[in-house]
Short mmCIF file of C-alpha atoms in Angstrom, two decimals:
data_model
loop_
_atom_site.label_atom_id
_atom_site.label_comp_id
_atom_site.label_asym_id
_atom_site.label_seq_id
_atom_site.Cartn_x
_atom_site.Cartn_y
_atom_site.Cartn_z
CA MET K 1 6.60 18.64 2.94
CA LEU K 2 9.73 17.66 4.83
CA ILE K 3 9.44 15.52 7.92
CA GLU K 4 12.53 15.34 10.07
CA VAL K 5 12.81 12.55 12.64
CA HIS K 6 14.89 13.44 15.67
CA GLU K 7 14.42 10.30 17.72
CA LEU K 8 12.96 6.82 17.42
CA SER K 9 11.81 5.29 20.67
CA TYR K 10 11.49 1.79 19.30
CA PRO K 11 13.86 -1.18 19.61
CA LEU K 12 16.03 -0.97 16.49
CA ALA K 13 16.19 -4.78 16.30
CA ASP K 14 12.41 -4.76 15.62
CA TYR K 15 12.35 -1.65 13.40
CA ARG K 16 10.76 -2.07 9.96
CA SER K 17 10.87 0.91 7.64
CA GLU K 18 7.65 -0.24 5.91
CA VAL K 19 5.76 -0.05 9.19
CA ALA K 20 7.15 3.42 9.92
CA ALA K 21 6.20 4.59 6.42
CA LEU K 22 2.63 3.31 6.74
CA ALA K 23 2.30 4.86 10.21
CA MET K 24 3.41 8.20 8.79
CA ASP K 25 1.04 7.79 5.83
CA GLY K 26 -1.86 7.20 8.22
CA TRP K 27 -0.96 10.19 10.38
CA LEU K 28 -0.62 12.52 7.37
CA ARG K 29 -3.96 11.40 5.95
CA GLU K 30 -5.67 11.93 9.30
CA GLU K 31 -3.97 15.26 10.02
CA PHE K 32 -4.77 16.75 6.60
CA ASP K 33 -8.17 15.09 6.15
CA LEU K 34 -7.06 13.08 3.11
CA PRO K 35 -8.89 9.97 1.91
CA PRO K 36 -7.45 6.63 3.06
CA SER K 37 -5.16 4.81 0.66
CA GLY K 38 -6.25 1.37 1.82
CA ALA K 39 -2.68 0.51 2.82
CA GLY K 40 -2.15 -0.45 6.42
CA VAL K 41 -0.27 -2.59 8.90
CA CYS K 42 -1.15 -4.32 12.15
CA ALA K 43 0.62 -6.54 14.65
CA THR K 44 -0.63 -10.11 14.93
CA SER K 45 0.41 -13.04 17.09
CA GLU K 46 2.42 -14.31 14.10
CA GLY K 47 4.20 -11.02 13.32
CA ILE K 48 3.28 -8.07 11.14
CA GLU K 49 0.46 -8.15 8.59
CA PHE K 50 0.28 -5.65 5.73
CA THR K 51 -2.82 -4.69 3.75
CA TRP K 52 -2.37 -2.86 0.48
CA GLY K 53 -5.77 -1.66 -0.62
CA PRO K 54 -7.39 -1.98 -4.04
CA ASP K 55 -4.15 -1.97 -6.08
CA GLY K 56 -2.63 -4.90 -4.18
CA ASP K 57 0.91 -5.44 -2.95
CA PRO K 58 3.17 -2.96 -4.79
CA LEU K 59 6.10 -5.41 -4.65
CA ARG K 60 4.31 -8.29 -6.38
CA THR K 61 4.00 -8.25 -10.13
CA GLY K 62 1.68 -10.26 -12.34
#
């Protein structure tokens, strides 16, 4: 599958590629009735909070 983005209507100063990737992951899973991965993101009063599901944060080792 190829997804081509033509426009982002989001302030580029606040853009985080991880958030965009997780939003796309959620949309694809919903659109194609796929099981959730457990990964997610939400905005909090302190910033952005990531959840990674049962396998944990993919960037942390050991």
